[in-house]
Coordinates of C-alpha atoms and ligand atoms in Angstrom, one line a residue:
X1 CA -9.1 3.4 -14.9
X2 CA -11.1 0.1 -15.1
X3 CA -11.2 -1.1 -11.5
X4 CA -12.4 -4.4 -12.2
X5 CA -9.7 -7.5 -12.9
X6 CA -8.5 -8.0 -16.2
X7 CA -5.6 -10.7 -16.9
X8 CA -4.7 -10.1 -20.3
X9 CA -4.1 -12.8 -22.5
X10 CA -0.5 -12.0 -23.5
X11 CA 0.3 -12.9 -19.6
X12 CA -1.2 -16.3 -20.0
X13 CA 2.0 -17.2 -21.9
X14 CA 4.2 -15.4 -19.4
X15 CA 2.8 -17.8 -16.8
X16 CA 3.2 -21.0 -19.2
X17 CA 7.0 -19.6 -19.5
X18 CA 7.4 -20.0 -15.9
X19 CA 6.1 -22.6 -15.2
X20 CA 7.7 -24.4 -17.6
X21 CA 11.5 -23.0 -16.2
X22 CA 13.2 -25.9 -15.3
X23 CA 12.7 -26.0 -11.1
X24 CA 15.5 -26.1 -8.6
X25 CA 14.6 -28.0 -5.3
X26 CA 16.2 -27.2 -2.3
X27 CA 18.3 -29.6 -0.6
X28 CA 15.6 -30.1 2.4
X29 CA 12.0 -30.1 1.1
X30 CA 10.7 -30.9 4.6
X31 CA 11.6 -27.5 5.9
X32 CA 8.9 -25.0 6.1
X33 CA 8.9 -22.4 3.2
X34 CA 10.8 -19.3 3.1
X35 CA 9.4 -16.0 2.8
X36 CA 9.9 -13.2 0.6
X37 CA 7.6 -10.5 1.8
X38 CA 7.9 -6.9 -0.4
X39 CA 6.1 -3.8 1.1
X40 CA 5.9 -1.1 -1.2
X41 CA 4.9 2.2 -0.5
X42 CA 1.7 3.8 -1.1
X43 CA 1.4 1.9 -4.0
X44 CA -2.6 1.5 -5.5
X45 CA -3.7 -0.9 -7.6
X46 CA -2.1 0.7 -10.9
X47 CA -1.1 -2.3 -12.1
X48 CA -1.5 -4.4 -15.0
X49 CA -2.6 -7.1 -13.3
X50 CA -5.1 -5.6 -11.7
X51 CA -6.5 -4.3 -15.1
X52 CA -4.6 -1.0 -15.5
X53 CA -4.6 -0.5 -18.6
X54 CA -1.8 2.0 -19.0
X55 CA 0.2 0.3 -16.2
X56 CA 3.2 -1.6 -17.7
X57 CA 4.3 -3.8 -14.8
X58 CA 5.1 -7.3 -16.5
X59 CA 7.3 -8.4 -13.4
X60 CA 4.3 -8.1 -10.7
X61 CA 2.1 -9.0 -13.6
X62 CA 3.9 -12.4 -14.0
X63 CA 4.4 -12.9 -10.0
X64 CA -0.1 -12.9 -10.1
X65 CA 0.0 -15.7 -12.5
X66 CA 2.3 -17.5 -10.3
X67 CA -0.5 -17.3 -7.4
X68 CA -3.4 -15.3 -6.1
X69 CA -4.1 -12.1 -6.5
X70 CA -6.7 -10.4 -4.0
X71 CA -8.9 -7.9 -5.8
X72 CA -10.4 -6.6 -3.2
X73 CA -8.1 -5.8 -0.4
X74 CA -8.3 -3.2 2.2
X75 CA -6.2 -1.7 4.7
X76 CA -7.0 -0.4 8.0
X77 CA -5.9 3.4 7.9
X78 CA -4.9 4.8 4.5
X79 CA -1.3 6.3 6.0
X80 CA 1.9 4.3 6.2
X81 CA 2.4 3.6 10.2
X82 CA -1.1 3.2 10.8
X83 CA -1.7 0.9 7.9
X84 CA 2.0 -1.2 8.5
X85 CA 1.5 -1.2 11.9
X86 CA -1.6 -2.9 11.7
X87 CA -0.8 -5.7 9.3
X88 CA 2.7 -6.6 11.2
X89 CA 0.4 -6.8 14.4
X90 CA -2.3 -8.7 13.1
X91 CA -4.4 -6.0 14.9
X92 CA -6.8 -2.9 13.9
X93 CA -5.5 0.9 14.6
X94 CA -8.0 0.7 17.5
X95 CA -6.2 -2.2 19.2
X96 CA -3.1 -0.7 19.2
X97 CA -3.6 2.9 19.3
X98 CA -2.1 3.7 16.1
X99 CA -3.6 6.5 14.3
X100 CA -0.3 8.9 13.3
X101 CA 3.4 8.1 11.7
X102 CA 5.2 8.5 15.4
X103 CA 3.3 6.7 18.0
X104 CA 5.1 3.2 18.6
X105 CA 2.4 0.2 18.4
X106 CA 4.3 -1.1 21.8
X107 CA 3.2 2.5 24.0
X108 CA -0.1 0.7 23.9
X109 CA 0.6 -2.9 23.2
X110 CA 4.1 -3.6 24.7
X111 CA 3.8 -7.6 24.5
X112 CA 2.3 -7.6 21.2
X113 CA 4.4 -10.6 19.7
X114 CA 4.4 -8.8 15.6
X115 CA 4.1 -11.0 12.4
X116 CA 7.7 -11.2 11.9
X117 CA 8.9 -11.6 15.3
X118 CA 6.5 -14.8 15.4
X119 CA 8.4 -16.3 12.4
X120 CA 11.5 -15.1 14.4
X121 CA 9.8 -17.4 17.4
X122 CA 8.8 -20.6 15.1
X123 CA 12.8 -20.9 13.9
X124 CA 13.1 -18.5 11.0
X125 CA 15.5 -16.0 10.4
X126 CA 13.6 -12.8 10.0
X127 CA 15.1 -9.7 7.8
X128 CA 14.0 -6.4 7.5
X129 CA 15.7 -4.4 4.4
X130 CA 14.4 -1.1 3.5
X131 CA 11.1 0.3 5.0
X132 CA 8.7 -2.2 6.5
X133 CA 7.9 -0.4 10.1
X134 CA 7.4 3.2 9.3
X135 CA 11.1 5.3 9.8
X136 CA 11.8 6.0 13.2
X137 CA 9.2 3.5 14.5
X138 CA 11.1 0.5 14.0
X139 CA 10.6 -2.3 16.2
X140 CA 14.0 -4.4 16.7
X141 CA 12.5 -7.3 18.7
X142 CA 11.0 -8.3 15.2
X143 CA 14.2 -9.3 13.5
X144 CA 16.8 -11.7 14.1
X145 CA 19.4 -9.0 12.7
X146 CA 18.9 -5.4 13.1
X147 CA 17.6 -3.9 10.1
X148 CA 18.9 -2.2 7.0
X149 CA 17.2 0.7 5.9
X150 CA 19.3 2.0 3.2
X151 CA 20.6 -1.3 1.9
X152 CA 23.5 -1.3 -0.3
X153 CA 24.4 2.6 -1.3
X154 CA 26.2 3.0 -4.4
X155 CA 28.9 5.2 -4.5
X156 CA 28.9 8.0 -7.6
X157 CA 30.5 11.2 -8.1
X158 CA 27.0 12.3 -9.8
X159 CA 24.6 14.3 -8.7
X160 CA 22.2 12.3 -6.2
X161 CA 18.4 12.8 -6.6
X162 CA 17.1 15.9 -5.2
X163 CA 20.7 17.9 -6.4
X164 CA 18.5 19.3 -9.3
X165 CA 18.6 22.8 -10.6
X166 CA 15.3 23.7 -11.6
X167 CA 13.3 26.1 -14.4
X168 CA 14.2 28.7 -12.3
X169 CA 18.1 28.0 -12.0
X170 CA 17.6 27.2 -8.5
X171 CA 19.5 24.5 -6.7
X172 CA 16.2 22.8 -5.1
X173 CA 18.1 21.0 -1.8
X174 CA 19.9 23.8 -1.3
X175 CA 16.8 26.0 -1.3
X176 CA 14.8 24.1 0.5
X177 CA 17.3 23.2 3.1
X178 CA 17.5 27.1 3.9
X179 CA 14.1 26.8 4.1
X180 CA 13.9 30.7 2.0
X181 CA 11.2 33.5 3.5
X182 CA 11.8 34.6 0.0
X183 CA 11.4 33.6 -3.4
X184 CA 10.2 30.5 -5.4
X185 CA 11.2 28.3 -2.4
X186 CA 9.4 30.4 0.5
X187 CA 7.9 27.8 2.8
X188 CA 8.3 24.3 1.0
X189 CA 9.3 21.8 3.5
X190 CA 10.9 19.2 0.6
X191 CA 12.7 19.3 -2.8
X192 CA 10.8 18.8 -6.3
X193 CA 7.9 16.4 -6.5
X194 CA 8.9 14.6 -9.4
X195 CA 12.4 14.4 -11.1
X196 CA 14.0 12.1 -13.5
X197 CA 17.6 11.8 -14.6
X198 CA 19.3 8.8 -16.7
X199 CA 21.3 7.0 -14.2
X200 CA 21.4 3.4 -13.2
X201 CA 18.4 1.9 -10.7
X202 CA 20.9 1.0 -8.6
X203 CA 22.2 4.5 -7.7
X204 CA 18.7 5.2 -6.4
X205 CA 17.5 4.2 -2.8
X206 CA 15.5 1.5 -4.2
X207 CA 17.8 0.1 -6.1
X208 CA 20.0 -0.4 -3.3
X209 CA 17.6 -1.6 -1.7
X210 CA 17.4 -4.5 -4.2
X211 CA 21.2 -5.1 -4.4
X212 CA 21.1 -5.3 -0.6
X213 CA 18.1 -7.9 -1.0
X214 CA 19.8 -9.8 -3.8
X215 CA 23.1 -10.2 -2.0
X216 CA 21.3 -11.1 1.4
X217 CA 19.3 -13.8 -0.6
X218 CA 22.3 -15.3 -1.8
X219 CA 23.9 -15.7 1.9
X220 CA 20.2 -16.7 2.8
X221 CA 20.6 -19.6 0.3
X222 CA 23.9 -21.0 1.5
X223 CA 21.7 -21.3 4.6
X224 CA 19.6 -24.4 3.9
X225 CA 18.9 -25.8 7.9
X226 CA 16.9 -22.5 8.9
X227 CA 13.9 -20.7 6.5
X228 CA 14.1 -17.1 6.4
X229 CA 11.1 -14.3 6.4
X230 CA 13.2 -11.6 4.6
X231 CA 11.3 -8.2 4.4
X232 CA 12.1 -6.1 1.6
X233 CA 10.4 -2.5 1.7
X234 CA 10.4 -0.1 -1.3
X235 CA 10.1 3.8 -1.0
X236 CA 8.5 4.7 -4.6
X237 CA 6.1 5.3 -5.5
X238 CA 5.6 7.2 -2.6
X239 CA 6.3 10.8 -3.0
X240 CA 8.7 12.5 -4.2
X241 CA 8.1 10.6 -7.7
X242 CA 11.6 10.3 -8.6
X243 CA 12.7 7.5 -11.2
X244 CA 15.4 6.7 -13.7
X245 CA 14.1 8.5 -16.9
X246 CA 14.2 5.1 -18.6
X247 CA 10.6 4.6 -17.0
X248 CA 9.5 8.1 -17.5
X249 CA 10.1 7.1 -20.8
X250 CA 7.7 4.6 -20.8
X251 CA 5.2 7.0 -20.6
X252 CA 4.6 9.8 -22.4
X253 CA 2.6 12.9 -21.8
X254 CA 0.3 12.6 -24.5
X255 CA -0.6 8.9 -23.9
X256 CA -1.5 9.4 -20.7
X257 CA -5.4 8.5 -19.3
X258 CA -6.5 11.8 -18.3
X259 CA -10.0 10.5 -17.4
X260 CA -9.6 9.5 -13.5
X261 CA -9.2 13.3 -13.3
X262 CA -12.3 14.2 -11.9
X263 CA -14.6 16.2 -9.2
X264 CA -15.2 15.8 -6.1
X265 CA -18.2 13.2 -5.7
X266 CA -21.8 14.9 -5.7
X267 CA -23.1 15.6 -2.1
X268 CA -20.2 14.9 -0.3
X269 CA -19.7 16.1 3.2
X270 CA -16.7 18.2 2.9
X271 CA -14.7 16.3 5.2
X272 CA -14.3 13.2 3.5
X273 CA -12.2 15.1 0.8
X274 CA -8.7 16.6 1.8
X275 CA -6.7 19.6 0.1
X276 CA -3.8 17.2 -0.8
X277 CA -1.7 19.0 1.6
X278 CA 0.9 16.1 1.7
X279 CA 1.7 17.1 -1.9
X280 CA 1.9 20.3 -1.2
X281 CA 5.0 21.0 0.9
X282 CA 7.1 20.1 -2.3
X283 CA 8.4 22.7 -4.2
X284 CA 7.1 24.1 -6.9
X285 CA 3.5 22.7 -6.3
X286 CA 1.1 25.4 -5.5
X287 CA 0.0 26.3 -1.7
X288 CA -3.5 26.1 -2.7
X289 CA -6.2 25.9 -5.2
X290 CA -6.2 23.5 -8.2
X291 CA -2.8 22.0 -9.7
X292 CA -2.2 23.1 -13.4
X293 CA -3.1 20.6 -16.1
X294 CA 0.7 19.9 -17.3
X295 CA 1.7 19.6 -13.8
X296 CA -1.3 16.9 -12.9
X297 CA 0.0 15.0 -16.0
X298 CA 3.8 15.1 -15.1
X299 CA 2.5 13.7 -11.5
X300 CA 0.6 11.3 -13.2
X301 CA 3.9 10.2 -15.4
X302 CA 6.1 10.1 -12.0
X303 CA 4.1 7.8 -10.1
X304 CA 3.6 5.3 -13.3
X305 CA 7.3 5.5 -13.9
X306 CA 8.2 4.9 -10.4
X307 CA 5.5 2.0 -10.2
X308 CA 7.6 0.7 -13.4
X309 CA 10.6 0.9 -11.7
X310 CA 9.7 -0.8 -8.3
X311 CA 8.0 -4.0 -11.2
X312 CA 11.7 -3.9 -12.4
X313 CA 12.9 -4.3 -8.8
X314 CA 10.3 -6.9 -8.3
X315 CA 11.2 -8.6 -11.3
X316 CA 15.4 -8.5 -10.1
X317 CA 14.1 -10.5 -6.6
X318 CA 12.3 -12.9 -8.2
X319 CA 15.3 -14.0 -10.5
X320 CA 17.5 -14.1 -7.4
X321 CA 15.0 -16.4 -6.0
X322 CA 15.2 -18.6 -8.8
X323 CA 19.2 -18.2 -9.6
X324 CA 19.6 -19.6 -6.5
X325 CA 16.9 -22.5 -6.3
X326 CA 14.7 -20.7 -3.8
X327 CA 11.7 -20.2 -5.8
X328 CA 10.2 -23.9 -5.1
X329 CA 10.2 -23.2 -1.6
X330 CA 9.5 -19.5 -0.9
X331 CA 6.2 -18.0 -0.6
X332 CA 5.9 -14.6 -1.8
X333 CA 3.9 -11.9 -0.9
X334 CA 3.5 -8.2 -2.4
X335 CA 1.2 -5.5 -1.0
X336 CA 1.0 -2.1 -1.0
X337 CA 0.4 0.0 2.2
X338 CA -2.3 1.4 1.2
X339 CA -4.0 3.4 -2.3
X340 CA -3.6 6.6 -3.6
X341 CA -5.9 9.3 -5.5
X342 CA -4.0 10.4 -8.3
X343 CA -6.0 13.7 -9.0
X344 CA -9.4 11.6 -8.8
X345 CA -12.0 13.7 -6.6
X346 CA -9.4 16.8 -6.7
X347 CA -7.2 15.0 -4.7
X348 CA -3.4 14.0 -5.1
X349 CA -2.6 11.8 -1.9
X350 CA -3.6 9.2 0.6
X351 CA -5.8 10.6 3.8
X352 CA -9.2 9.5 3.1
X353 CA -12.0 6.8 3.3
X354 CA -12.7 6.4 -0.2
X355 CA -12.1 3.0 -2.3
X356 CA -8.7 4.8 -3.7
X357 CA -7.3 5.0 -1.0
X358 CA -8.1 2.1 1.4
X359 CA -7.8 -0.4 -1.6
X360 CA -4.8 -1.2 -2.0
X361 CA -3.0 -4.7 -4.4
X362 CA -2.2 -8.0 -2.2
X363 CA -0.9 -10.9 -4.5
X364 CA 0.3 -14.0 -2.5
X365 CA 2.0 -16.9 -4.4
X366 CA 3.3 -20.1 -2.6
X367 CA 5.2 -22.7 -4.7
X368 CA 2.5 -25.4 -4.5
X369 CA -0.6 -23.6 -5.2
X370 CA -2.8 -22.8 -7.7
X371 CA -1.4 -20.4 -10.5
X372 CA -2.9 -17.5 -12.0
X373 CA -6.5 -17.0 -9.9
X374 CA -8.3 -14.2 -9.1
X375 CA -9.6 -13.9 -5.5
X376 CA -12.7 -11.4 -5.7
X377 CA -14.2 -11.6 -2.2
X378 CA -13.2 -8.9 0.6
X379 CA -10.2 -9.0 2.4
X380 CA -8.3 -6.6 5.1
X381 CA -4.4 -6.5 5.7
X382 CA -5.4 -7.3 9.3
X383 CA -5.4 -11.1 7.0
X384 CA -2.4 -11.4 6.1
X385 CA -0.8 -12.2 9.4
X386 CA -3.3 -15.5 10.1
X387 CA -2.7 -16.2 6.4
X388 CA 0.8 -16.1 6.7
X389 CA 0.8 -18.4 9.1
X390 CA -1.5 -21.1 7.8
X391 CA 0.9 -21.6 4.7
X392 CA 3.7 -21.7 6.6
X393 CA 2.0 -24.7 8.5
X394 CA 2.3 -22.4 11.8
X395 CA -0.3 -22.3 14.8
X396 CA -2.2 -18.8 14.2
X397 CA -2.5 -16.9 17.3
X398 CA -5.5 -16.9 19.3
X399 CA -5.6 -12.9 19.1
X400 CA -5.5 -11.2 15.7
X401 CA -8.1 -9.2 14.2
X402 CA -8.4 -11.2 11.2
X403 CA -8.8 -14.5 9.5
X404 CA -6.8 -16.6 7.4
X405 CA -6.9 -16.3 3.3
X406 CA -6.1 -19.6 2.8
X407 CA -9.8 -21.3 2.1
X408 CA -9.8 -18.4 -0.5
X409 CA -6.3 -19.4 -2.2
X410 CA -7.7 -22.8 -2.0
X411 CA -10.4 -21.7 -4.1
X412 CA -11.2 -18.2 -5.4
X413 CA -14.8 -18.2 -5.3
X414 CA -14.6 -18.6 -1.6
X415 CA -15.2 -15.6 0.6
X416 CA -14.3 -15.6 4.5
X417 CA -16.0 -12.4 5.3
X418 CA -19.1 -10.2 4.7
X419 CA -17.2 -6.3 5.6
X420 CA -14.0 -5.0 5.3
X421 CA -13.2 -2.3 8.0
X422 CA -11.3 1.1 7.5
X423 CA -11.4 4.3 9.2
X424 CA -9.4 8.2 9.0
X425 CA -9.2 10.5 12.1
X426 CA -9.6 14.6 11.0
X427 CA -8.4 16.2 14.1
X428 CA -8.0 14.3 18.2
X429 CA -12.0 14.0 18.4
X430 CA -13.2 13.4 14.3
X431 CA -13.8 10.2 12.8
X432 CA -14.5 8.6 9.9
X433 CA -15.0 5.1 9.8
X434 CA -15.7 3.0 6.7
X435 CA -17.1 0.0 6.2
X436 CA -17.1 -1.8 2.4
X437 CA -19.5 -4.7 1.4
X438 CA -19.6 -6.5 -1.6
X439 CA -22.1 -4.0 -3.0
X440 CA -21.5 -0.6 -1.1
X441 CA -19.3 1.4 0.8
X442 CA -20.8 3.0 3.9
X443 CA -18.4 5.7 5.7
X444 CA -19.7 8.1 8.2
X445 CA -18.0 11.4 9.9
X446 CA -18.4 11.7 13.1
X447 CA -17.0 14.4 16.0
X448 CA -16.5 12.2 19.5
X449 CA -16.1 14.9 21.7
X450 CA -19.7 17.0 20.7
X451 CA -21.3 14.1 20.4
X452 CA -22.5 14.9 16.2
X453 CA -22.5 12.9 13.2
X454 CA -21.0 15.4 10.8
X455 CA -21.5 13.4 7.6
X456 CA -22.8 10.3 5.5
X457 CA -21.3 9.2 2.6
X458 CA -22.9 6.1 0.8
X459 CA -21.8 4.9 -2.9
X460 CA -23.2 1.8 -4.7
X461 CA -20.0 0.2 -6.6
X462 CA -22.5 -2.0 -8.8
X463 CA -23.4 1.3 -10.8
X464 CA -20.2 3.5 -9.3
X465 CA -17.0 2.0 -9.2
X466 CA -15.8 4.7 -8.7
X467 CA -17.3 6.6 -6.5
X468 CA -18.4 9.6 -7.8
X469 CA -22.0 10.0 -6.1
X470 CA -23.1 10.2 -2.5
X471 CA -26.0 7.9 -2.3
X472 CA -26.6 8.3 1.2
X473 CA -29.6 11.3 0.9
X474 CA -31.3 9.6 -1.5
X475 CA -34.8 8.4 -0.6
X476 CA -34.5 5.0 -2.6
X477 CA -31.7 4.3 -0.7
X478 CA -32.7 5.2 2.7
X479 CA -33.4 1.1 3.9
X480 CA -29.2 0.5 2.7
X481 CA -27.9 3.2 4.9
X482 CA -30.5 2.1 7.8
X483 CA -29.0 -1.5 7.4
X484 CA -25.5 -0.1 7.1
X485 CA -25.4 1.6 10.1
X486 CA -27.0 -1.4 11.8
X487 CA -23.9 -2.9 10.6
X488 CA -21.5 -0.5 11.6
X489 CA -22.9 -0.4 15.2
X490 CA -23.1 -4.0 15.6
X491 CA -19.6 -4.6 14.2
X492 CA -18.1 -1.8 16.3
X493 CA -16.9 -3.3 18.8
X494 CA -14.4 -5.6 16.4
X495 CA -14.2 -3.3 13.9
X496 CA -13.3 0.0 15.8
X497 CA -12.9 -1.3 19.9
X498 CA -12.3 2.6 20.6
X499 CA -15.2 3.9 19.1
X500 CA -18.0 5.5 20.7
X501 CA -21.8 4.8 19.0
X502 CA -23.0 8.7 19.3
X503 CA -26.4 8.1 17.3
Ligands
CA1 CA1 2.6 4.6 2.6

């Protein structure tokens, strides 16, 4: 996949169509803006917009050309609660002690005051629908109402996702439920990791999701004396990849890019790759070892065709939004939580410090700004929070981690920082922290407790987008690493507060 931004022209006159749509003021422009903020999960940067060229996403494709789109955005821990938990806090994994998908942000910070609940604070009405916290870490002081995490469940007589007999004639939820010793099943914690069946969007959790958004936007609307931050969280394409087969449709198996299938990078310590394991625990997908061709294809397939079907959600919010005259005066933001590898490097999943996985697509829009631009400087999700803030005309606390974005939406070519920050943990005492430049990405390994750098990893993204050669042994480059390690040590103490310099 070309990593680099690519509008195409065909969505120049998608812009020009929206522009031109006759606008719908609310009643009191003097109010601050509204909010539409979508999470979706593990979603990478396999988008049209953002120069996939196999993506077909003409909702989020459209929503860039109504504002910015960041190219170059990072999160702060490539796993859902690490990576949300930082960008609702406006603070680094560090800060709050964040590192797994159970430890609440408030066991270490218990007066943080979150991105939402600071809206909540300033006179909005904040909404959660869906996931925005990670499950079971939810944080209820955040929202004016508690929140909905299924929204609006259809009711059918057929067959829900997961109720799927298999190749082998093998009800999968019932035999993984039983969790088998024996047979096909034996040890897989989950169902199928892909599955698609022709039934309506709305009888799947993310289309609830959206009816449950669309209604609440319509109540929102009636509403006029008090803005709302409503936070709408989608599930795909996270794992399983299960979507109506009306987007599986979209893409067939043999015109499918097969060429982001690659090795693992040359002269790599083996820590910085994983064994996909996440993927693993579905059924059907192999305990070990490499995935068969078809099956890396059929993966492939699911994630595009769920990454279709969360545009078409998209796409359903944004009409609401303009149905009922709220587009003129929401700002609208879309990131994913963090990237993905999608069989790149051997790996299927999330889990690491390389450029798939800590990039990850941020588009803001707000109804006054510039259309259509391309922001190419770094940024880190620890941003969005000041940013947030500044084009909602609010104070930005004294505290957060990051800076505001708006100097940047103001004009692309702008840049408000040199390094974007990331790091992975690989047991209670391993480390690897990350740091990307505008040329390089720097990551080292390190093990706190014996006091040893385990790894290096260096990769030049002028002549290696994508990653695919450990620089950091190589003589000609041994001044970079010497500076990037300067860097890393002097920005430590911001960057990671709870690491230790060993070297
Ligand atoms: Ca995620």
């Amino acid at each position: 996949m070309n990593l680099r931004p690519r509008l195409p022209a065909a969505l120049f006159g998608a812009a020009l169509a929206l522009s031109l749509t006759p606008a719908t003021v609310s009643a009191d422009t003097t109010q601050r803006p509204n909010i539409l903020f979508i999470a979706v999960d593990d979603l990478r940067v396999n988008l049209g917009c953002y120069g996939d060229a196999q993506a077909i996403t003409p909702n989020i494709d459209a929503l860039a050309q109504t504002g910015t789109l960041f190219d170059r955005a990072y999160c702060q821990q490539a796993i859902c609660s690490p990576s949300r938990s930082s960008l609702l806090t406006g603070q680094r994994p560090d800060t709050i002690q964040v590192y797994d998908l159970h430890t609440h942000f408030r066991k270490a910070a218990p007066d943080t005051v979150t991105l939402p609940e600071y809206f909540k604070q300033n006179g909005y009405r904040t909404q959660g629908i869906g996931k925005i916290y990670h499950w079971g870490v939810d944080d209820p002081q955040s929202w004016s109402v508690p929140i909905s995490l299924v929204g609006d469940r259809v009711k059918t007589d057929r067959p829900r996702s997961g109720s799927y007999v298999t190749p082998h004639g093998i009800e999968v939820n019932e035999a993984v439920k039983a969790k088998p010793k024996t047979g096909p099943y034996a040890g897989y914690q989950w169902g199928l990791a892909y599955e698609s069946q022709d039934i309506p969007d709305e009888e799947h959790g993310d289309g609830a999701l959206t009816v449950a958004a669309v209604r609440t936007l319509g109540e929102l609307a009636k509403n006029k004396d008090e803005p709302f931050f409503l936070a709408v969280g989608y599930l795909k394409p996270h794992l399983p990849f299960v979507a109506p087969s009306k987007y599986w449709d979209m893409y067939p198996p043999e015109d499918m890019d097969l060429s982001d299938f690659t090795d693992a990078p040359a002269g790599i310590p083996r820590i910085a790759l994983t064994k996909s394991n996440e993927l693993r625990t579905y059924a059907e997908i192999p305990k070990d070892g490499p995935l068969p061709l078809e099956l890396q294809i059929n993966l492939l397939r699911g994630y595009y065709a769920c990454t279709s079907f969360i545009d078409a959600q998209v796409g359903l919010l944004i009409d609401a939004l303009k149905k009922n005259g709220q587009w003129d005066n929401t700002i609208v933001i879309l990131w994913g939580d963090h990237g993905f590898h999608l069989g790149d490097k051997t790996i299927w999943g999330k889990h690491t410090n390389f450029e798939e996985a800590v990039r990850a697509p941020l588009i803001i829009r707000t109804p006054d700004g510039t259309q259509g631009q391309v922001a190419e400087g770094l940024c880190e999700f620890v941003d969005v929070y000041p940013t947030l803030c500044a084009l909602a005309g609010l104070d930005i606390p004294g505290n957060l981690a990051g800076v505001s974005l708006q100097p940047v939406m103001d004009d692309p070519a702008e840049t408000v920082k040199a390094y974007a920050f990331s790091q992975y943990p690989r047991g209670p005492n391993i480390w690897g922290y990350t740091v990307r430049t505008d040329r390089y990405r720097y990551t080292v390994w390190e093990h706190l407790r014996d006091q040893i750098r385990i790894g290096v990893e260096l990769y030049d993204h002028t002549t290696d987008p994508a990653e695919t050669v450990n620089l950091a042994h190589n003589r000609d480059y041994a001044d970079t690493v010497k500076e990037l390690d300067q860097i890393l040590d002097e920005q430590t103490p911001t960057a990671f507060p709870a690491r230790q310099i060993i070297h």
